[in-house]
CSV table of C-alpha atoms in Angstrom, one decimal:
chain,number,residue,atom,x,y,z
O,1,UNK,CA,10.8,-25.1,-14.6
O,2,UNK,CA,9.0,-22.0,-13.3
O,3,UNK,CA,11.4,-18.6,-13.7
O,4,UNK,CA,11.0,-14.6,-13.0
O,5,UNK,CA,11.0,-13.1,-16.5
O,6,UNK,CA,9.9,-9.7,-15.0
O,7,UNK,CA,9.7,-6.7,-12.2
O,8,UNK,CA,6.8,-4.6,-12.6
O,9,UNK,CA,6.5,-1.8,-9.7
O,10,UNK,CA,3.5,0.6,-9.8
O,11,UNK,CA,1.8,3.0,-7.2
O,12,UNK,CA,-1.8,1.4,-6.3
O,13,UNK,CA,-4.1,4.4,-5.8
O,14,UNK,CA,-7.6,3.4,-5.1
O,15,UNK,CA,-8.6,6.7,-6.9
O,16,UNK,CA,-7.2,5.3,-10.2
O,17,UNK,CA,-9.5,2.3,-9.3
O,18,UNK,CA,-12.5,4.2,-9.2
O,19,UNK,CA,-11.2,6.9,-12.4
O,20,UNK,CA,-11.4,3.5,-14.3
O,21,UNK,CA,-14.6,1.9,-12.9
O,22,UNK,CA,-16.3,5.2,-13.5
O,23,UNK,CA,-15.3,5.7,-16.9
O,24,UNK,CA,-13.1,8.7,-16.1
O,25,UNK,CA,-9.7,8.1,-17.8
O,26,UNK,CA,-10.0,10.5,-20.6
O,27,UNK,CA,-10.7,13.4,-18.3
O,28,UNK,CA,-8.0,16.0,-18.4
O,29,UNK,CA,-7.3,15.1,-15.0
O,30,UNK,CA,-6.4,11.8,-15.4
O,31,UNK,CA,-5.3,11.1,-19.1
O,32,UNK,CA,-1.5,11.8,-18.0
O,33,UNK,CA,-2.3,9.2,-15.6
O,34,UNK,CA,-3.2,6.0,-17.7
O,35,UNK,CA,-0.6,7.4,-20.5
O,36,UNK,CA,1.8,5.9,-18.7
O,37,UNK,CA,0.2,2.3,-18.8
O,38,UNK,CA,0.0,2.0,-22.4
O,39,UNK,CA,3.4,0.6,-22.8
O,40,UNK,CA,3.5,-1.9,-20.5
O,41,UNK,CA,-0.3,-2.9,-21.3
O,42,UNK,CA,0.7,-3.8,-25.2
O,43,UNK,CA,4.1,-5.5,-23.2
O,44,UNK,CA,1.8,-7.7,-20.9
O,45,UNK,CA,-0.3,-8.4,-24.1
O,46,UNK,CA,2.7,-9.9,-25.4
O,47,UNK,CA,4.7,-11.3,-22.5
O,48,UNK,CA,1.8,-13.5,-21.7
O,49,UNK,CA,2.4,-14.1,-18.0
O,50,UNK,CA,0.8,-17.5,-16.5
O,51,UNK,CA,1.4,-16.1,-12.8
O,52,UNK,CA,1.7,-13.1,-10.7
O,53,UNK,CA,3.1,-12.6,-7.3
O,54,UNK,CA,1.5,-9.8,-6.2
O,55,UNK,CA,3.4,-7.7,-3.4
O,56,UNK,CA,1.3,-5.3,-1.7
O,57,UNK,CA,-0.3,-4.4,1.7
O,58,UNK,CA,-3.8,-5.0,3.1
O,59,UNK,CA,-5.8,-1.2,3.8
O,60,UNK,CA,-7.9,-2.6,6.8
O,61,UNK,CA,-9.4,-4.5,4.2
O,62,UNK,CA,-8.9,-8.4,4.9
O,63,UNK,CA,-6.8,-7.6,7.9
O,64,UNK,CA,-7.8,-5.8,11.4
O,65,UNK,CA,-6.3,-5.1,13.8
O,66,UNK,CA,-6.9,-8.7,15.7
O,67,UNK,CA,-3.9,-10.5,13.4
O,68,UNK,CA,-1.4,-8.2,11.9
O,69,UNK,CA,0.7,-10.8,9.8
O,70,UNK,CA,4.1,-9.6,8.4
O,71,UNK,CA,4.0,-11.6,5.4
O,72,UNK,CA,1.2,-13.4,4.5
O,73,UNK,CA,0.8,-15.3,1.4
O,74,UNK,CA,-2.7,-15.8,-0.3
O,75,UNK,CA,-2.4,-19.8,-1.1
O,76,UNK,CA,-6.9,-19.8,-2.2
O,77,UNK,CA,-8.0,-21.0,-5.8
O,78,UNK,CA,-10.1,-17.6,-5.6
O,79,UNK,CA,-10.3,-14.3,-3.8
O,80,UNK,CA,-12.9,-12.1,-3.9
O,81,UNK,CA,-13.1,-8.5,-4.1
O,82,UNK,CA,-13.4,-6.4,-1.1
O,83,UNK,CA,-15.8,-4.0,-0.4
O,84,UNK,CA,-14.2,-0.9,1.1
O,85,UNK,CA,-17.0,1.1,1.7
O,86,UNK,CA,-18.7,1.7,-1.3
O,87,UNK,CA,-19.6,-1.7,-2.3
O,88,UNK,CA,-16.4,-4.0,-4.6
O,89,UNK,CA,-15.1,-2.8,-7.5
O,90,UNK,CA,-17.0,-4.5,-10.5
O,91,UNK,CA,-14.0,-6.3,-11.7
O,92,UNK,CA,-13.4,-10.0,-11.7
O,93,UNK,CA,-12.4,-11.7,-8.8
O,94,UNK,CA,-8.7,-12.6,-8.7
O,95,UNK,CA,-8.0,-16.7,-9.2
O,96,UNK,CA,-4.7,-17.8,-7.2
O,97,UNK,CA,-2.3,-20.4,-8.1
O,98,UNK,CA,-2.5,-22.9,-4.9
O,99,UNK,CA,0.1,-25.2,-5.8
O,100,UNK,CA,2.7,-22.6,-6.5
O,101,UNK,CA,1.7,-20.3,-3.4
O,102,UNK,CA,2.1,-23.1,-0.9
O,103,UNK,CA,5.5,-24.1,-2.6
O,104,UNK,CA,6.9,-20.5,-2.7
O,105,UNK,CA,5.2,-20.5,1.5
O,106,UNK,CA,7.0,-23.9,2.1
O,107,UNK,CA,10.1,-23.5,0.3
O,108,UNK,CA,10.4,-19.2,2.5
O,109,UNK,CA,9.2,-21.4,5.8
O,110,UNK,CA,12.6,-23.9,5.1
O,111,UNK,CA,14.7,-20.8,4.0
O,112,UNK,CA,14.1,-19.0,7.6
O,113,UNK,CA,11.0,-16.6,6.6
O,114,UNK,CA,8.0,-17.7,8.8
O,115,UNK,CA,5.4,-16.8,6.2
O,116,UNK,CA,1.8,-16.4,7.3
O,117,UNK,CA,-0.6,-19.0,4.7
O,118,UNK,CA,-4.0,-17.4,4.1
O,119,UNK,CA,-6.7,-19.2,2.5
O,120,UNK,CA,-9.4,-17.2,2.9
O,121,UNK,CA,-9.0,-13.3,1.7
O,122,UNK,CA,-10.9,-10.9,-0.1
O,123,UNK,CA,-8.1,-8.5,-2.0
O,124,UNK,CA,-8.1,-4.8,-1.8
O,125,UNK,CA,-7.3,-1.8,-4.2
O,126,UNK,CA,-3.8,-2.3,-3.0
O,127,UNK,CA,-4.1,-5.5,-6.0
O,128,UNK,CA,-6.9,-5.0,-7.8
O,129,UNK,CA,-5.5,-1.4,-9.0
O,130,UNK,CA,-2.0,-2.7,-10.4
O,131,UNK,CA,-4.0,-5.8,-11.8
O,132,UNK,CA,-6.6,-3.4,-13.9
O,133,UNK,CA,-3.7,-0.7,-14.6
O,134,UNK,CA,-1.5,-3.4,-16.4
O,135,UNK,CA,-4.3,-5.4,-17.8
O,136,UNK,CA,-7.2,-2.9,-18.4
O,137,UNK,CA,-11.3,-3.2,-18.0
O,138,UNK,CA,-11.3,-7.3,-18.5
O,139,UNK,CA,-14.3,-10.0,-18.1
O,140,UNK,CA,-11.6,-12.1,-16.9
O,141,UNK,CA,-7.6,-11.4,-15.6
O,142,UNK,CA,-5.3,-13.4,-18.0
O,143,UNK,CA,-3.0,-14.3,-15.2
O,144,UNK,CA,-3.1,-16.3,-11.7
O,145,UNK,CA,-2.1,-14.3,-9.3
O,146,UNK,CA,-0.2,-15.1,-5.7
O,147,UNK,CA,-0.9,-13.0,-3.3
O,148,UNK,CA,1.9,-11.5,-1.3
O,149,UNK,CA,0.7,-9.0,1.8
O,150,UNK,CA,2.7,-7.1,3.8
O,151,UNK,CA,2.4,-5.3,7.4
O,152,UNK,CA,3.1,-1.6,6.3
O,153,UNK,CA,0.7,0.0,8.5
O,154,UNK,CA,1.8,-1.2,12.6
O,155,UNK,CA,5.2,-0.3,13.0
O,156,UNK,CA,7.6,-1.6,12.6
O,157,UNK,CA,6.9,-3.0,9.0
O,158,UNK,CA,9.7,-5.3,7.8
O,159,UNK,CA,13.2,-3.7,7.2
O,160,UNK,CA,14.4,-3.1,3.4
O,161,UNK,CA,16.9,-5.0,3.7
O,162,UNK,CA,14.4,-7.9,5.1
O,163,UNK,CA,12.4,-7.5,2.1
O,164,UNK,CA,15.0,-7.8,-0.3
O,165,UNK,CA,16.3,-11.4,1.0
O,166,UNK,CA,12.4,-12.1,1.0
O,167,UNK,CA,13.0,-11.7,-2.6
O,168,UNK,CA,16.2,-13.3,-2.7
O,169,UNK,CA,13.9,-16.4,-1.3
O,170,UNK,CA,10.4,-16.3,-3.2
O,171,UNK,CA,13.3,-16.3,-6.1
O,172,UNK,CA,15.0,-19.0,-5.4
O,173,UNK,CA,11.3,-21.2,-4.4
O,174,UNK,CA,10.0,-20.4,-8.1
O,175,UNK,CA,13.3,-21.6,-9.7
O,176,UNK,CA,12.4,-25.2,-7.7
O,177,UNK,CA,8.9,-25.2,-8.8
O,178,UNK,CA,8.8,-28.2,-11.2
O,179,UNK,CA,6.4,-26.5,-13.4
O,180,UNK,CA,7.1,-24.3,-17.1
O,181,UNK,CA,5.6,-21.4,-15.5
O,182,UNK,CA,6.6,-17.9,-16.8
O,183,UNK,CA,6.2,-15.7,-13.7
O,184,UNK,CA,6.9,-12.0,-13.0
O,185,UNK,CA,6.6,-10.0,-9.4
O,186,UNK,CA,5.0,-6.6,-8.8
O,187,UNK,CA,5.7,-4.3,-5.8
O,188,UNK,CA,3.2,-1.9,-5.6
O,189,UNK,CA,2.3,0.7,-3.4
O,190,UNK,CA,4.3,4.4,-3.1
O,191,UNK,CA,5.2,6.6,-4.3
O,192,UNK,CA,5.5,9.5,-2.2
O,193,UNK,CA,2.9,10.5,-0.6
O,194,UNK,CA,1.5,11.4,3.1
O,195,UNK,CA,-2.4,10.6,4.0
O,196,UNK,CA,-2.6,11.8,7.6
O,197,UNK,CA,-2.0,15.1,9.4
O,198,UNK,CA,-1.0,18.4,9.0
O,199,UNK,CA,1.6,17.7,6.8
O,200,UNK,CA,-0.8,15.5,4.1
O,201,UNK,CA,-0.2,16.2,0.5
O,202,UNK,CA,3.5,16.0,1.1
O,203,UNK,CA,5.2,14.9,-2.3
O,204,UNK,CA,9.1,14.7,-3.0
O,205,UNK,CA,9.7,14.4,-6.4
O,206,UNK,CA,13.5,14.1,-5.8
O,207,UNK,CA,13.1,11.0,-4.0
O,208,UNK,CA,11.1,9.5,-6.0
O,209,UNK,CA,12.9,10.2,-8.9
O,210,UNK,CA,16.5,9.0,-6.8
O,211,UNK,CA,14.7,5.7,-6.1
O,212,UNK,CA,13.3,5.1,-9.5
O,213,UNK,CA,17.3,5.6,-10.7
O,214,UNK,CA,18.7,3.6,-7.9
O,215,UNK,CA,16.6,0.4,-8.4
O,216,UNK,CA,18.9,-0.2,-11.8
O,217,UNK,CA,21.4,2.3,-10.9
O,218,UNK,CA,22.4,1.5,-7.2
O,219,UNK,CA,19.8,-1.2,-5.3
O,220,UNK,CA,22.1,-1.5,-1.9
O,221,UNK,CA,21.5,2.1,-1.2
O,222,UNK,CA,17.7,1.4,-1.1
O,223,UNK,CA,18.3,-1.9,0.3
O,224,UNK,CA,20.1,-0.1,3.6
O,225,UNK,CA,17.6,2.9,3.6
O,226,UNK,CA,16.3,3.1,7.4
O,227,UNK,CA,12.6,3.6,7.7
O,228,UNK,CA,12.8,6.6,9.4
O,229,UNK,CA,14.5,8.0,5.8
O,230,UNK,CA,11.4,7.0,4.1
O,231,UNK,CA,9.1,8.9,6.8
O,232,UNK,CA,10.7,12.0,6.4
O,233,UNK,CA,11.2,12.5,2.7
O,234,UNK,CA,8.6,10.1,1.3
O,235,UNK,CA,6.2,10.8,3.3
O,236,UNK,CA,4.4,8.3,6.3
O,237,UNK,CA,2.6,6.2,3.4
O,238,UNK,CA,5.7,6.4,1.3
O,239,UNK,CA,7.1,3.5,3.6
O,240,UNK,CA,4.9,1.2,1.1
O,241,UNK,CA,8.1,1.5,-1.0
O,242,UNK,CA,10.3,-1.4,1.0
O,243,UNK,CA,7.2,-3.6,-0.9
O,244,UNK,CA,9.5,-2.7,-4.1
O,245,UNK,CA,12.8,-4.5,-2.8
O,246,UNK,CA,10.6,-7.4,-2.1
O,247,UNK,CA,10.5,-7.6,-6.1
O,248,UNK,CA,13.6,-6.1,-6.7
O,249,UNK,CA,15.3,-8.9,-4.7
O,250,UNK,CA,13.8,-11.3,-6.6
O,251,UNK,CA,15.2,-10.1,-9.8
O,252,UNK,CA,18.6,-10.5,-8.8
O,253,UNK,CA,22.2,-8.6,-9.9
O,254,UNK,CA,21.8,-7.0,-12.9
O,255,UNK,CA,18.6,-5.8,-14.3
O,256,UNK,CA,17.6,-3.6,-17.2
O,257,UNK,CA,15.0,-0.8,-17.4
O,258,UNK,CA,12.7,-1.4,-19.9
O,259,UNK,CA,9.8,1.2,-19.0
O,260,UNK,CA,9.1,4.5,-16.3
O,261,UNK,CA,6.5,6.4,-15.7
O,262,UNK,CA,6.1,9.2,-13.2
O,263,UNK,CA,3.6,12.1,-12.5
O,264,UNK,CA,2.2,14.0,-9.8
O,265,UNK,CA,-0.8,13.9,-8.6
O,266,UNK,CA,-3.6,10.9,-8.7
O,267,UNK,CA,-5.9,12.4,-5.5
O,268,UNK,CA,-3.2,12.4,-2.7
O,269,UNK,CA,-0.3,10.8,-4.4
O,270,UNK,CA,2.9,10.4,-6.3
O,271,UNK,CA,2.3,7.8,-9.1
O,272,UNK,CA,5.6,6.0,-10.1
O,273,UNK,CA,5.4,3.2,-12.8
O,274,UNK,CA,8.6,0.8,-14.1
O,275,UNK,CA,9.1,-2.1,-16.1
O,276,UNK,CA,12.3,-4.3,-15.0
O,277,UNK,CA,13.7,-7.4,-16.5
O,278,UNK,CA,16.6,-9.3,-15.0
O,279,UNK,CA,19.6,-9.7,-16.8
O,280,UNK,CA,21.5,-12.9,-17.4
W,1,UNK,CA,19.9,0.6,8.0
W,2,UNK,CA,17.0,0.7,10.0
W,3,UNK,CA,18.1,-0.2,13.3
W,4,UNK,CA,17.8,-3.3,15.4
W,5,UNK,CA,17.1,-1.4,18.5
W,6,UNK,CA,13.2,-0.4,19.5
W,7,UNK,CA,14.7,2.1,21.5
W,8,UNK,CA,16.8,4.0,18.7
W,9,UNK,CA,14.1,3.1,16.2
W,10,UNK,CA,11.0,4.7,17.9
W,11,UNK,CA,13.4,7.9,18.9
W,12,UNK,CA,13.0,9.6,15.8
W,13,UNK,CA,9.6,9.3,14.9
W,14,UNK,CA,8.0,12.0,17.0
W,15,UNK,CA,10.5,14.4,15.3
W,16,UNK,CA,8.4,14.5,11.8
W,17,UNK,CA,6.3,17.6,11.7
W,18,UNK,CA,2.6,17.0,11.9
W,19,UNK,CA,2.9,13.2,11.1
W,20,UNK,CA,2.1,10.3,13.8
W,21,UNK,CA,3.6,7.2,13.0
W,22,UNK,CA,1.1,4.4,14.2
W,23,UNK,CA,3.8,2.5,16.9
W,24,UNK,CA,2.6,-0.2,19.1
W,25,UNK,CA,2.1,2.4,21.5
W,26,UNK,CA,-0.8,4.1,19.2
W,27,UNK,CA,-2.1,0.8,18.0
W,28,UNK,CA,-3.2,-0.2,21.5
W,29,UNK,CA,-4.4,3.1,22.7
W,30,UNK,CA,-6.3,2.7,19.3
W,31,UNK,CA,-7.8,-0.5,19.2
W,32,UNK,CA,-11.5,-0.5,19.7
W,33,UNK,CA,-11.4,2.9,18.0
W,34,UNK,CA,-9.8,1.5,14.5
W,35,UNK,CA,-12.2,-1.8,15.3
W,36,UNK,CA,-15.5,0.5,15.8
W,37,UNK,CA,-14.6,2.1,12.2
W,38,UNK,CA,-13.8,-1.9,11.1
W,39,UNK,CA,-17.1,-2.2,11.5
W,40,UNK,CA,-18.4,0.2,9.2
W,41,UNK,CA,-17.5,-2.1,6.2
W,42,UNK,CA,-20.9,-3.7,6.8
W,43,UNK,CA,-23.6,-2.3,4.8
W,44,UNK,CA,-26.1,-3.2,8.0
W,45,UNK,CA,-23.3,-1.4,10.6
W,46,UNK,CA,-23.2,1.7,8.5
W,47,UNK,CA,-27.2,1.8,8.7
W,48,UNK,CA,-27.3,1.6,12.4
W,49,UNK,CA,-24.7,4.1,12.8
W,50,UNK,CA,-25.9,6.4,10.4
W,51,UNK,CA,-29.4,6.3,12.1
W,52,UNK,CA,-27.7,7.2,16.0
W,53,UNK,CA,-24.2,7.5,15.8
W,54,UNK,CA,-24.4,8.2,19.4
W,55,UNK,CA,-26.2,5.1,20.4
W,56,UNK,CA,-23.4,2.8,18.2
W,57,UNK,CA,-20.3,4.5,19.7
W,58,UNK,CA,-21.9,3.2,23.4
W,59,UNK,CA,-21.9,-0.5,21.6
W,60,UNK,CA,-17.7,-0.2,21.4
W,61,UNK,CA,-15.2,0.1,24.7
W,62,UNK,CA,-14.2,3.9,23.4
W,63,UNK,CA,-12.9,6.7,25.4
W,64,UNK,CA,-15.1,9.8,25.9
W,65,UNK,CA,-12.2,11.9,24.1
W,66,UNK,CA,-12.2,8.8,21.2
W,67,UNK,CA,-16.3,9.1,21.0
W,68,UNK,CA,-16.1,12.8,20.5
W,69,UNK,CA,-13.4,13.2,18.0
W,70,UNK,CA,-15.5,10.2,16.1
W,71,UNK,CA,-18.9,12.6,16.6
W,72,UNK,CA,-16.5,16.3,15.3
W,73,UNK,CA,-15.2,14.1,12.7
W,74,UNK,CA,-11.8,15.5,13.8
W,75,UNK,CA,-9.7,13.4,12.0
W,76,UNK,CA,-6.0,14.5,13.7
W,77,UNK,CA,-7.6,14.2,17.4
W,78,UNK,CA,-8.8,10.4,16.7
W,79,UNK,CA,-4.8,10.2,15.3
W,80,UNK,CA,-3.7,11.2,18.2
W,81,UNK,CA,-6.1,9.0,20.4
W,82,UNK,CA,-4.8,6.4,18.4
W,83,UNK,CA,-6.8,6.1,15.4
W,84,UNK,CA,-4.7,5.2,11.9
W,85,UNK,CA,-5.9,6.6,8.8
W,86,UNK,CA,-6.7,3.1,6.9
W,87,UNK,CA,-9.0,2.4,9.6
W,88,UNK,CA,-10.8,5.9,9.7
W,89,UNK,CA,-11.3,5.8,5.7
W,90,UNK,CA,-14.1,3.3,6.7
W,91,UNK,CA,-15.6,6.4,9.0
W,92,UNK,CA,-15.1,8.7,6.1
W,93,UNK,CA,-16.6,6.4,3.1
W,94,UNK,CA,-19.4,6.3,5.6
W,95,UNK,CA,-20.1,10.1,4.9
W,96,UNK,CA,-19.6,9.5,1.6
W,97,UNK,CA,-16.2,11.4,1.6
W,98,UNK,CA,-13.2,10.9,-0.2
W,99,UNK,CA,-9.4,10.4,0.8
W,100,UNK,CA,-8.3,13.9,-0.8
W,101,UNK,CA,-11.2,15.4,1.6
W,102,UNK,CA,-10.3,13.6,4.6
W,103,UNK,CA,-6.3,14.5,4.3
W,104,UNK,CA,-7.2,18.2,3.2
W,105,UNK,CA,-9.6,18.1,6.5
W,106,UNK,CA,-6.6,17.5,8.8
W,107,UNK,CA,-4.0,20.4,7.0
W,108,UNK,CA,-6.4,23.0,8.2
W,109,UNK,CA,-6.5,24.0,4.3
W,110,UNK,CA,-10.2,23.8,2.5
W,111,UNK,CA,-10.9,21.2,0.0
W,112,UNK,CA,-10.0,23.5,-2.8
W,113,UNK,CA,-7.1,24.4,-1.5
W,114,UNK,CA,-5.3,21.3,-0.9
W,115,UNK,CA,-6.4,19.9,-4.3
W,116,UNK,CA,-5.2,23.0,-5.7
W,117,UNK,CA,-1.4,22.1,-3.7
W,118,UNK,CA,-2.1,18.6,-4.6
W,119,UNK,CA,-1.9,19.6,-8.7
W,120,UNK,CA,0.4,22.1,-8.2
W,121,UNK,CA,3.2,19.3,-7.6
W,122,UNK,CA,1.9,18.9,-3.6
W,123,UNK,CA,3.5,19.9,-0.5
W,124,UNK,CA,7.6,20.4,-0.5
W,125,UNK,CA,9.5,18.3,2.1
W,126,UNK,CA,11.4,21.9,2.3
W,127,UNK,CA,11.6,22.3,5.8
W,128,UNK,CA,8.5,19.4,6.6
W,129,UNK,CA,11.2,16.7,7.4
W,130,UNK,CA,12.7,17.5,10.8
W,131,UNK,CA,11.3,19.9,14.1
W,132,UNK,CA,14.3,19.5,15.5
W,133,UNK,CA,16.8,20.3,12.4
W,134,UNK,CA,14.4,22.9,10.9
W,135,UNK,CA,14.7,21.1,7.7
């Protein structure tokens, strides 16, 4: 049978993206960066995933505003790489993993959360970044990846609590997948950080640092956290964080930390880094 | 929790200093504005808009306030006229610009400046959460 092993949650910073593609992560700038990804890359090496469900949102990249899907679940044998602008990151395009993405879209759909099937998507920095962050400059990803994208940019975007029986659900479809899959979720996106207005560049160190503790140390407090919480001390980008109960719902009760990383800046943001493995 | 009621949910948001949550309300106002900088992700689009910016704003159903915060690049007036900043990072990549120069563009700090804040641990939510609390 097919089980969660693992919680990764990372910021996805399309700066880092780029740092990498352009050869950049040994400038002073950026070395504290990466550091933090060492650990986890030996980790992956030997954890060996087959699959990842990728949690994270869509930057006007495969989505406009014509269809703004809550969740929408990437169920294609392949998806390309955007280009956002500057032409697609030279990396190599993502393969999916079909047969589990439309069980885990079936099994949500008979559990009471409407998921929105895509089979056509090219995937932004918002994957791509975690993907080369955990796995490094690749000719090919040694994992399948299901994509999972969520509506963080019309509001309202889904609850906390919402995501985290999401979780709950995309657990309990990969336990029924008749397949010996080893599987892990990422939430991505966060950590503080603001992109628009006069108040851009805001960074709260303390709440970040709160809801790095509290995923281990007290998950119903970010479970119950209004959005309007998030706004004000994280930031309006910093709402990308209810992605993470999304994955920390999946990993159920009691978790351990195995890995965290934090540091201040990459470009606009607050990068926040952790390695989670559910307990039995 | 967040709450269950539009009403009490939307109430709060226009108390965040200098920050405009993108609510249904901006989305529509916003619409052909975010879809005109949509368009910019084609290589072809960027070309034609590049060569008479004025003459591909009178392609899209824009405002006259929308087409000249798009022409001043004024990144917090197309906010408020509905813009959202994912949307309008297709307008800045156009000019070949970066996210750290678009968000120091709408803090009224120079580029310098806010990357200087930016590595100096960024800006404190110290009294940047609430107009109405001070806090």
């Amino acid at each position: 049978m097919a089980r969660i092993t693992a919680g990764v949650t990372t910021s996805h910073i399309p700066a880092v993206g780029a740092a990498m593609d352009l050869g950049k992560t040994a400038e002073e700038y950026w070395k504290p960066v990466f550091a933090g990804y060492e650990w986890t890359r030996e980790w992956e090496k030997e954890e060996k995933p087959d699959v990842v469900i990728l949690v994270y949102n869509d930057h006007a990249s495969a989505f406009d505003m014509k269809i703004i899907p809550t969740f929408a679940i990437g169920a294609a044998e392949q998806f390309p790489i955007a280009d956002e602008g500057w032409g697609p990151r030279p990396i190599p395009p993502v393969i999916g993993h079909p047969d589990l993405a439309w069980h885990i879209a079936q099994c949500c759909i008979l559990d009471e959360f409407d998921m929105t099937i895509i089979n056509e998507m090219a995937v932004d920095h918002g994957l791509t970044v975690p993907m080369s962050l955990m796995f490094g400059q690749v000719e090919q990803w040694p994992v399948k990846v299901v994509p999972l994208a969520v509506n963080v940019v019309t509001y309202p975007p889904p609850s906390g609590n919402r995501c985290w029986m999401l979780g709950e659900a995309i657990a309990r479809a990969v336990d029924s997948f008749p397949e010996d899959l080893n599987v892990q979720i990422w939430g991505t996106g966060g950590m503080s950080h603001q992109l628009q207005g006069p108040r851009a560049g805001l960074i709260n160190k303390a709440f970040d640092t709160a809801f790095l503790n509290d995923l281990t140390a007290d998950p119903e407090r970010l479970r119950r956290m209004p959005h309007i919480e998030y706004l004000r001390e994280a930031g309006s980008e910093g709402i990308e964080l209810v992605m993470w109960l999304i994955m920390r719902g999946a990993l159920g009760g009691k978790i351990k930390e195995l890995h965290r990383h934090y540091h201040v800046p990459a470009s606009n943001t607050a990068v926040g880094h952790m390695v989670l493995e559910p307990v039995a | 929790m967040t709450p269950r009621n539009i009403h009490e949910y939307l109430a709060e948001f226009d108390d965040i200093p200098g920050t405009r949550v993108y609510t249904a309300r901006r989305a529509r106002q916003g619409y052909h504005l975010n879809q005109f900088a949509m368009s910019l992700m084609k290589a072809e689009n960027r070309e034609r808009f590049k060569k008479d910016e004025n003459a591909y704003l009178e392609e899209w159903p824009l405002t006259d306030d929308q087409k000249e915060a798009v022409l001043a690049r004024d990144y917090n007036r197309m906010l408020d006229l509905g813009g959202n900043i994912y949307f309008l990072a297709k307008l800045f990549s156009t000019d070949g610009k970066s996210f750290q120069f678009a968000a120091g563009s709408m803090t009224g700090m120079t580029q310098e400046e806010y990357a200087a804040m930016m590595i100096g641990g960024g800006r404190s939510p110290e009294g940047n959460r609430s107009i109405k609390e001070g806090r």
